[in-house]
XYZ file of C-alpha atoms in Angstrom:
532
model
C -0.435 -62.457 -61.796
C -3.526 -64.395 -60.513
C -3.962 -62.003 -57.507
C -3.889 -58.774 -59.437
C -6.062 -60.130 -62.077
C -8.498 -61.070 -59.544
C -8.561 -57.374 -57.753
C -8.564 -55.776 -61.195
C -11.328 -57.722 -62.774
C -13.011 -55.909 -65.698
C -16.307 -55.653 -63.816
C -14.884 -54.224 -60.584
C -16.298 -50.661 -59.606
C -16.111 -48.836 -56.343
C -18.251 -45.813 -55.539
C -17.974 -43.797 -52.391
C -21.845 -42.673 -52.193
C -21.059 -40.608 -49.213
C -18.914 -38.109 -50.820
C -20.542 -38.680 -54.434
C -17.220 -39.145 -55.991
C -16.935 -42.199 -58.030
C -13.738 -44.385 -58.607
C -13.916 -46.423 -61.787
C -11.499 -49.191 -61.690
C -10.887 -51.802 -64.585
C -12.170 -49.545 -67.083
C -9.524 -48.881 -69.820
C -9.979 -45.689 -71.992
C -10.127 -47.404 -75.167
C -11.862 -50.277 -74.042
C -14.473 -49.529 -76.923
C -11.848 -50.067 -79.435
C -11.416 -53.864 -78.062
C -7.965 -53.370 -76.890
C -6.909 -55.805 -74.081
C -8.007 -55.002 -70.448
C -4.603 -54.820 -68.893
C -1.006 -55.729 -69.660
C 1.060 -57.461 -67.105
C 3.236 -54.014 -66.381
C 0.367 -51.599 -67.534
C -0.708 -49.092 -64.800
C -4.535 -48.748 -64.757
C -5.658 -45.242 -65.524
C -7.734 -44.619 -62.147
C -9.965 -41.652 -62.492
C -11.668 -39.527 -59.871
C -14.338 -37.160 -60.788
C -13.414 -37.363 -64.345
C -9.590 -36.400 -63.478
C -6.931 -38.919 -64.038
C -5.283 -40.140 -60.730
C -1.908 -40.772 -62.397
C -0.736 -37.375 -60.933
C 1.706 -36.673 -58.128
C 0.021 -36.645 -54.717
C 0.467 -32.990 -53.795
C -0.991 -31.991 -57.264
C -3.829 -34.183 -56.578
C -4.481 -32.755 -53.059
C -4.663 -29.223 -54.448
C -7.244 -30.136 -57.252
C -9.406 -32.075 -54.685
C -9.230 -29.100 -52.320
C -10.061 -26.588 -55.245
C -12.961 -29.117 -56.263
C -14.393 -29.276 -52.872
C -14.451 -25.446 -52.610
C -16.011 -25.095 -55.908
C -18.594 -27.354 -54.933
C -19.258 -25.521 -51.667
C -19.497 -22.374 -53.773
C -22.164 -23.579 -55.895
C -22.031 -24.886 -59.717
C -20.029 -23.054 -62.196
C -21.288 -21.421 -65.445
C -21.822 -24.032 -68.062
C -19.732 -22.008 -70.620
C -16.739 -22.759 -68.446
C -14.878 -26.104 -69.151
C -14.061 -28.511 -66.434
C -10.306 -28.119 -67.063
C -10.673 -24.184 -66.743
C -12.664 -24.659 -63.544
C -9.749 -26.399 -61.908
C -7.143 -23.777 -63.005
C -9.679 -21.047 -61.756
C -9.949 -22.693 -58.552
C -6.335 -23.344 -58.002
C -5.762 -19.420 -58.579
C -8.486 -18.628 -56.132
C -6.673 -20.884 -53.523
C -3.411 -19.288 -54.101
C -5.075 -15.862 -53.875
C -6.560 -16.402 -50.830
C -3.380 -17.727 -49.247
C -1.621 -14.673 -50.330
C -4.301 -12.394 -48.723
C -3.914 -14.243 -45.508
C -0.174 -14.068 -45.613
C -0.239 -10.220 -46.299
C -2.757 -9.708 -43.595
C -0.638 -11.391 -41.072
C 2.473 -9.463 -42.251
C 0.253 -6.368 -41.918
C -0.488 -7.077 -38.466
C 3.039 -7.067 -37.545
C 3.303 -3.816 -39.056
C 0.361 -2.395 -36.930
C 1.574 -3.988 -33.844
C 3.758 -0.738 -32.824
C 2.190 2.373 -33.748
C 5.406 4.297 -33.331
C 7.180 2.329 -35.896
C 8.102 4.588 -39.132
C 7.770 3.299 -42.610
C 11.539 2.828 -42.614
C 11.558 0.686 -39.492
C 8.584 -1.428 -40.665
C 10.375 -3.269 -43.190
C 13.158 -4.344 -41.023
C 10.789 -5.875 -38.574
C 9.226 -8.212 -41.499
C 12.383 -10.086 -41.936
C 11.888 -13.683 -42.503
C 15.237 -14.242 -40.950
C 17.738 -11.789 -39.805
C 19.844 -10.033 -42.407
C 20.233 -6.716 -44.179
C 18.544 -7.774 -47.569
C 16.157 -5.746 -49.402
C 12.784 -6.560 -48.217
C 9.380 -6.981 -50.086
C 6.620 -4.194 -49.395
C 3.710 -6.416 -48.507
C 1.486 -3.477 -48.177
C 1.793 -2.955 -51.986
C 0.507 -6.492 -52.592
C -2.294 -5.895 -50.078
C -3.461 -2.940 -52.148
C -3.230 -4.497 -55.378
C -5.536 -7.551 -54.125
C -7.847 -5.056 -52.571
C -8.440 -3.665 -55.950
C -9.107 -7.093 -57.458
C -6.213 -7.188 -59.559
C -5.933 -10.764 -60.466
C -3.473 -10.141 -63.061
C -1.078 -9.496 -60.561
C -0.089 -13.099 -60.160
C 2.862 -12.639 -62.386
C 4.211 -10.250 -59.919
C 3.247 -12.159 -56.823
C 5.224 -15.137 -58.197
C 8.258 -13.220 -58.994
C 8.031 -11.654 -55.300
C 7.842 -15.352 -53.771
C 10.429 -16.450 -56.064
C 12.816 -13.808 -54.707
C 11.943 -14.364 -51.025
C 12.603 -18.213 -51.763
C 16.132 -17.544 -53.008
C 16.790 -15.555 -50.153
C 15.446 -18.273 -47.820
C 17.391 -20.946 -49.617
C 20.823 -18.939 -48.975
C 19.854 -18.980 -45.082
C 18.200 -22.432 -44.755
C 20.897 -24.299 -46.727
C 23.568 -22.681 -44.555
C 21.620 -23.403 -41.337
C 21.005 -26.866 -42.223
C 24.374 -27.523 -42.962
C 23.712 -28.333 -46.444
C 26.412 -26.326 -48.046
C 29.102 -28.461 -49.764
C 32.621 -28.138 -48.308
C 34.053 -26.238 -51.221
C 37.237 -24.492 -50.694
C 35.859 -21.187 -51.706
C 33.928 -18.939 -49.229
C 31.338 -16.939 -51.580
C 28.886 -19.896 -52.061
C 26.123 -17.570 -50.656
C 26.427 -15.125 -53.241
C 24.055 -14.192 -56.014
C 26.039 -14.550 -59.514
C 25.363 -10.754 -60.462
C 27.371 -9.846 -57.330
C 30.078 -12.717 -57.058
C 32.725 -10.927 -58.860
C 32.117 -7.642 -56.919
C 32.362 -9.469 -53.542
C 35.439 -11.444 -54.527
C 37.211 -8.308 -55.368
C 36.419 -6.732 -52.252
C 37.639 -9.746 -50.180
C 40.929 -9.402 -52.061
C 41.259 -6.133 -50.129
C 39.819 -7.050 -47.012
C 42.864 -6.299 -45.085
C 42.658 -2.499 -46.121
C 41.558 0.074 -43.692
C 39.071 1.670 -46.113
C 36.904 -1.594 -46.585
C 33.248 -0.674 -46.871
C 31.539 -3.164 -44.775
C 27.960 -1.745 -45.800
C 28.688 -2.355 -49.259
C 29.948 -5.645 -48.852
C 26.890 -6.662 -46.933
C 24.771 -5.804 -49.793
C 26.862 -7.686 -52.270
C 26.646 -10.952 -49.900
C 22.977 -10.460 -49.603
C 23.054 -9.894 -45.960
C 25.403 -12.527 -45.219
C 28.618 -10.388 -44.653
C 29.658 -11.973 -41.450
C 29.472 -15.751 -42.646
C 30.930 -14.772 -45.813
C 33.962 -12.884 -44.095
C 34.546 -15.525 -41.442
C 34.895 -18.281 -44.129
C 37.331 -16.335 -46.105
C 39.570 -15.493 -42.872
C 39.348 -19.159 -41.865
C 40.540 -20.004 -45.134
C 43.176 -17.203 -45.354
C 44.625 -18.596 -42.064
C 44.099 -22.453 -42.698
C 42.247 -22.722 -39.657
C 39.891 -25.515 -41.009
C 42.921 -27.576 -41.879
C 44.605 -26.749 -38.687
C 41.840 -27.727 -36.404
C 40.575 -30.223 -38.591
C 37.277 -28.492 -38.567
C 34.089 -30.257 -40.160
C 32.724 -27.764 -42.526
C 29.026 -28.478 -42.011
C 29.362 -27.816 -38.534
C 31.523 -24.522 -39.325
C 28.567 -23.137 -41.637
C 26.060 -24.370 -38.806
C 27.684 -22.392 -36.316
C 28.638 -19.208 -38.142
C 24.939 -19.388 -39.481
C 23.512 -19.596 -35.843
C 25.807 -16.540 -34.830
C 24.857 -14.257 -37.755
C 21.043 -15.472 -37.368
C 21.078 -14.483 -33.550
C 22.020 -10.717 -34.164
C 18.829 -8.819 -34.284
C 18.621 -7.054 -37.688
C 16.142 -4.342 -36.133
C 19.040 -2.925 -33.994
C 20.400 -0.040 -35.672
C 24.002 -0.345 -34.397
C 24.420 -3.883 -32.731
C 23.670 -6.003 -35.571
C 25.466 -8.659 -37.715
C 26.812 -5.902 -39.927
C 28.516 -4.199 -36.742
C 29.902 -7.772 -36.028
C 31.422 -8.231 -39.596
C 32.931 -4.763 -39.231
C 34.568 -5.613 -35.855
C 35.859 -8.753 -37.536
C 37.303 -6.951 -40.499
C 38.946 -4.502 -38.040
C 40.278 -7.519 -36.036
C 41.925 -9.043 -38.867
C 43.821 -5.759 -39.468
C 45.018 -5.700 -36.033
C 45.933 -9.455 -36.225
C 48.371 -8.316 -39.345
C 50.283 -5.770 -37.285
C 53.924 -6.923 -37.511
C 54.455 -6.878 -33.777
C 51.701 -8.915 -33.146
C 51.397 -11.218 -36.164
C 54.842 -12.521 -35.561
C 54.097 -14.102 -32.181
C 50.230 -15.300 -32.279
C 49.388 -18.702 -32.761
C 46.663 -20.069 -34.619
C 44.783 -20.513 -31.664
C 45.071 -17.245 -30.584
C 44.066 -16.142 -34.291
C 40.839 -18.607 -34.146
C 39.864 -17.029 -30.820
C 40.634 -13.470 -31.979
C 38.036 -13.959 -34.814
C 35.528 -15.813 -33.136
C 35.367 -13.525 -30.269
C 34.900 -10.760 -32.642
C 32.344 -12.211 -34.507
C 30.272 -13.095 -31.706
C 31.267 -10.332 -28.979
C 27.707 -8.916 -29.392
C 25.481 -11.738 -30.315
C 21.870 -11.493 -29.382
C 22.104 -7.923 -28.164
C 18.790 -6.696 -27.318
C 19.576 -3.017 -28.490
C 19.475 -1.430 -24.924
C 22.430 -1.115 -22.378
C 23.182 -2.653 -18.832
C 21.286 -0.043 -16.854
C 18.096 -0.272 -18.734
C 18.295 -3.970 -18.033
C 18.967 -3.312 -14.364
C 16.372 -0.829 -13.710
C 13.899 -2.779 -15.624
C 14.547 -5.892 -13.561
C 15.186 -7.958 -16.501
C 16.169 -11.603 -16.087
C 19.494 -11.504 -17.442
C 20.189 -8.497 -14.867
C 19.303 -11.072 -12.222
C 21.050 -14.204 -13.895
C 24.496 -12.098 -14.050
C 23.989 -10.127 -10.716
C 23.993 -6.899 -12.603
C 27.781 -7.321 -13.503
C 28.940 -7.403 -17.239
C 25.263 -8.434 -17.869
C 25.305 -8.110 -21.635
C 28.738 -9.612 -22.081
C 28.383 -12.603 -19.977
C 25.191 -13.207 -22.124
C 27.034 -12.789 -25.454
C 29.466 -15.236 -24.111
C 27.293 -17.910 -22.931
C 25.423 -17.549 -25.795
C 28.483 -18.329 -28.128
C 29.368 -21.341 -26.072
C 25.949 -22.429 -26.495
C 26.095 -22.416 -30.133
C 29.517 -24.044 -29.960
C 28.199 -27.035 -28.492
C 25.051 -26.970 -30.313
C 26.931 -27.028 -33.730
C 29.567 -29.372 -32.320
C 32.241 -27.528 -33.918
C 34.995 -28.186 -31.058
C 33.595 -31.717 -30.085
C 36.397 -33.601 -31.737
C 39.001 -31.884 -29.694
C 40.204 -32.938 -26.465
C 37.700 -31.982 -23.605
C 40.073 -30.046 -21.663
C 41.286 -28.143 -24.785
C 37.815 -27.338 -26.015
C 36.772 -25.922 -22.349
C 39.914 -23.923 -22.288
C 38.974 -22.426 -25.572
C 35.445 -21.649 -24.341
C 36.840 -19.926 -21.148
C 39.322 -17.625 -23.428
C 36.516 -16.753 -25.655
C 34.755 -15.482 -22.328
C 37.661 -13.406 -21.186
C 37.930 -11.960 -24.635
C 34.369 -10.944 -24.815
C 34.033 -9.946 -21.146
C 36.751 -7.456 -22.032
C 34.607 -5.274 -24.369
C 32.608 -4.180 -21.231
C 33.175 -0.274 -21.506
C 32.513 0.141 -17.817
C 36.073 -1.626 -17.406
C 37.505 0.623 -19.878
C 39.955 2.505 -17.287
C 40.884 -1.154 -15.927
C 42.387 -2.239 -19.101
C 43.981 1.091 -20.499
C 45.733 1.508 -17.136
C 47.121 -1.854 -17.148
C 47.934 -1.465 -20.863
C 49.823 1.902 -20.092
C 51.728 0.294 -17.397
C 53.100 -2.480 -19.539
C 54.238 0.128 -22.097
C 55.718 2.359 -19.780
C 57.463 -0.588 -18.165
C 58.347 -2.286 -21.591
C 57.572 -5.660 -20.070
C 55.177 -6.882 -22.583
C 56.391 -10.490 -23.729
C 54.334 -11.917 -26.362
C 55.979 -15.327 -26.036
C 53.953 -15.608 -22.867
C 50.520 -16.956 -23.630
C 49.028 -14.675 -20.629
C 50.379 -11.564 -22.498
C 49.325 -12.457 -25.954
C 45.723 -12.915 -24.557
C 45.983 -9.559 -23.082
C 46.810 -8.282 -26.151
C 44.016 -9.954 -27.840
C 41.808 -8.409 -25.431
C 43.017 -4.851 -26.263
C 42.782 -5.516 -29.911
C 39.220 -6.339 -29.595
C 38.390 -3.371 -27.641
C 40.134 -1.424 -30.295
C 38.242 -3.053 -33.009
C 35.038 -2.694 -31.332
C 35.113 1.260 -30.850
C 37.039 1.850 -33.863
C 34.235 3.442 -35.716
C 35.787 6.991 -35.456
C 39.040 5.818 -36.854
C 37.310 5.067 -39.915
C 37.122 7.337 -42.994
C 34.382 10.134 -42.467
C 31.614 8.477 -44.479
C 31.833 5.204 -42.743
C 32.180 6.764 -39.507
C 29.357 8.983 -39.853
C 27.142 6.127 -40.737
C 28.138 4.324 -37.446
C 27.864 7.376 -35.434
C 24.275 8.024 -36.450
C 23.230 4.285 -36.098
C 24.651 4.180 -32.716
C 22.699 7.338 -31.631
C 19.709 6.064 -33.226
C 19.746 3.055 -30.955
C 20.289 5.274 -27.893
C 17.398 7.353 -28.864
C 15.359 4.336 -29.143
C 16.110 3.398 -25.703
C 15.231 6.723 -24.596
C 11.928 6.693 -26.245
C 11.169 3.193 -24.407
C 12.164 4.663 -21.130
C 9.937 7.904 -21.618
C 7.007 5.508 -22.681
C 7.192 3.554 -19.340
C 8.029 6.642 -17.187
C 11.562 5.662 -16.428
C 14.572 7.891 -16.116
C 16.162 8.467 -19.201
C 19.539 7.284 -19.521
C 22.246 9.491 -20.229
C 22.959 9.961 -24.027
C 19.682 8.648 -24.887
C 17.465 11.818 -24.957
C 17.204 12.966 -28.483
C 16.023 16.370 -27.395
C 19.284 17.070 -25.252
C 21.937 14.912 -26.755
C 22.840 15.598 -30.284
C 24.970 12.942 -32.354
C 27.683 15.437 -32.570
C 27.874 16.206 -28.733
C 27.858 12.309 -28.112
C 30.537 11.684 -30.703
C 32.810 14.471 -29.592
C 32.726 13.351 -25.947
C 33.032 9.736 -26.991
C 36.055 10.364 -29.030
C 37.706 12.482 -26.381
C 37.244 10.249 -23.397
C 37.087 6.643 -24.573
C 38.548 6.243 -28.328
C 41.453 8.736 -28.256
C 43.077 7.493 -25.045
C 43.025 3.849 -26.101
C 44.223 4.243 -29.620
C 46.953 6.439 -28.373
C 48.486 3.579 -26.663
C 47.661 1.409 -29.323
C 50.019 3.434 -31.556
C 52.700 3.285 -28.812
C 52.408 -0.325 -29.048
C 52.646 -0.658 -32.681
C 55.622 1.362 -32.674
C 53.834 3.102 -34.582
C 52.454 1.086 -37.695
C 51.412 2.541 -41.003
C 47.959 1.807 -39.932
C 47.861 3.108 -36.604
C 48.971 6.364 -38.139
C 46.183 6.398 -40.694
C 43.599 5.590 -37.843
C 44.846 8.355 -35.763
C 44.830 10.838 -38.655
C 41.098 9.957 -39.143
C 40.235 10.219 -35.630
C 41.715 13.721 -35.441
C 39.666 14.641 -38.560
C 36.514 13.208 -37.522
C 36.785 14.807 -34.172
C 37.336 18.028 -35.608
C 34.231 17.621 -37.956
C 32.092 16.760 -35.251
C 33.425 19.747 -33.054
C 32.490 22.099 -36.054
C 29.080 20.563 -36.172
C 28.350 20.637 -32.348
C 29.594 24.346 -32.401
C 27.404 25.298 -35.427
C 24.167 23.515 -33.701
C 24.974 25.275 -30.577
C 25.117 28.713 -32.370
C 21.862 28.118 -33.992
C 20.273 26.978 -30.986
C 21.461 30.264 -29.230
C 20.169 32.359 -31.949
C 16.784 30.722 -31.922
C 16.439 30.949 -28.065
C 18.561 33.817 -27.002
C 16.971 33.758 -23.431
C 18.432 30.347 -22.719
C 21.390 30.438 -20.510
C 21.653 26.661 -20.096
C 25.303 25.531 -21.068
C 25.997 24.174 -24.409
C 26.334 20.560 -25.219
C 24.629 17.318 -25.383
C 25.799 14.842 -22.560
C 28.751 13.731 -24.324
C 30.914 14.076 -21.131
C 28.563 11.551 -19.457
C 29.711 8.612 -21.175
C 30.757 5.841 -18.960
């Protein structure tokens, strides 16, 4: 060790006079006791400013920054020890960082003065999902009061946020191990309940709102993983689990959680309904695994990156998407292209022959484009003709694909066929999204779209018209197709009950308005008949 002995001589000493920080090298802490200067494998106890440098680099950097900040702020009291100064400086640094974080998040809250308290938390989401969020305004209030002891609360808050972030980041980076189970994203406390719900995922009373809470806002990814395992799609298509999780994570992430209706929970609800329809005996007997794969993926991604406004709004505001797709199926085309982009970015189908993967992308587009509500009469009349002529041959790939289109259309608008408690929640959510669009149109002096004027279009009127002119005709034909099945009978029973319930609410509201304004001669109703 001649070179090291030369460098680490007992008299070698370096000092940086510019910063005033001395670095003593070669001085052993117990050199006064006459111990050897260095052993062959002994690390020299380098010190800096009285602190041992035998620390990890991040901790050393934090201490140096704290020392520099303390020096700029002036000398500390003599009654404080050097160690307590380091700890106090580190606490001040964390407090300042948290203050800055709180101020940044509070600025987002104030960006739109029209946001209510209930909506503010959604816009603060660190990622798109429906998990409960931390109210940063409470933290800001406590910091303004100088409550340093709230550090414990701060650390717990950060830990919870970090745990939620880990659920998403491990998924998006593809670090989730390829285990056969599909519940790796769940918290331990909710694992059993979510597993129990997944065992009944094929029942029509499945509560997707509860499932989303149990899965910590990962209802779409968890449900898709489970259904892929149920059908054996991973094995059949030799899918890479890392790529699959990456793709599903991107799909879920690209839904906007601030949308009351068109969000990832709606996509999960449509996927669950699609699974129920794929199990219908007349359909299940003829479907191939490729049909099942396309049906589930189309259901999960059919509204991805939905902006929360409809196509007429995009057209009259000259949105770039309207120009890109020439004012035709604007949103549906965007959903399809976004899905294809995520498929290629994740590489989920890259191992398949090029012609096969391209054909699957085209079929996905055909399925997603079928959800355009403006094409409702087109598909309904074709469906009715097939049933009248009894010429549906599900052994033909084209006929199976058409029935997948009809099944996806049914799944997309099946909310009025759910039990009342679930149906009512969805009805209120979609109307809230309509009303938000109407508020935007009013703000920018645009003509308010049909169904979007909260002062005229009531929820009961919108739902009565929607059921009468859109949902009921389609599901009557679906019931004919299933010959009829127990599920279709159940759905039609719920549909009639919900329609009667909304009609009663509409009549009660109309009567109340008439009594309040007896001089008004305007016809009742809220524009439900104007549904395209």
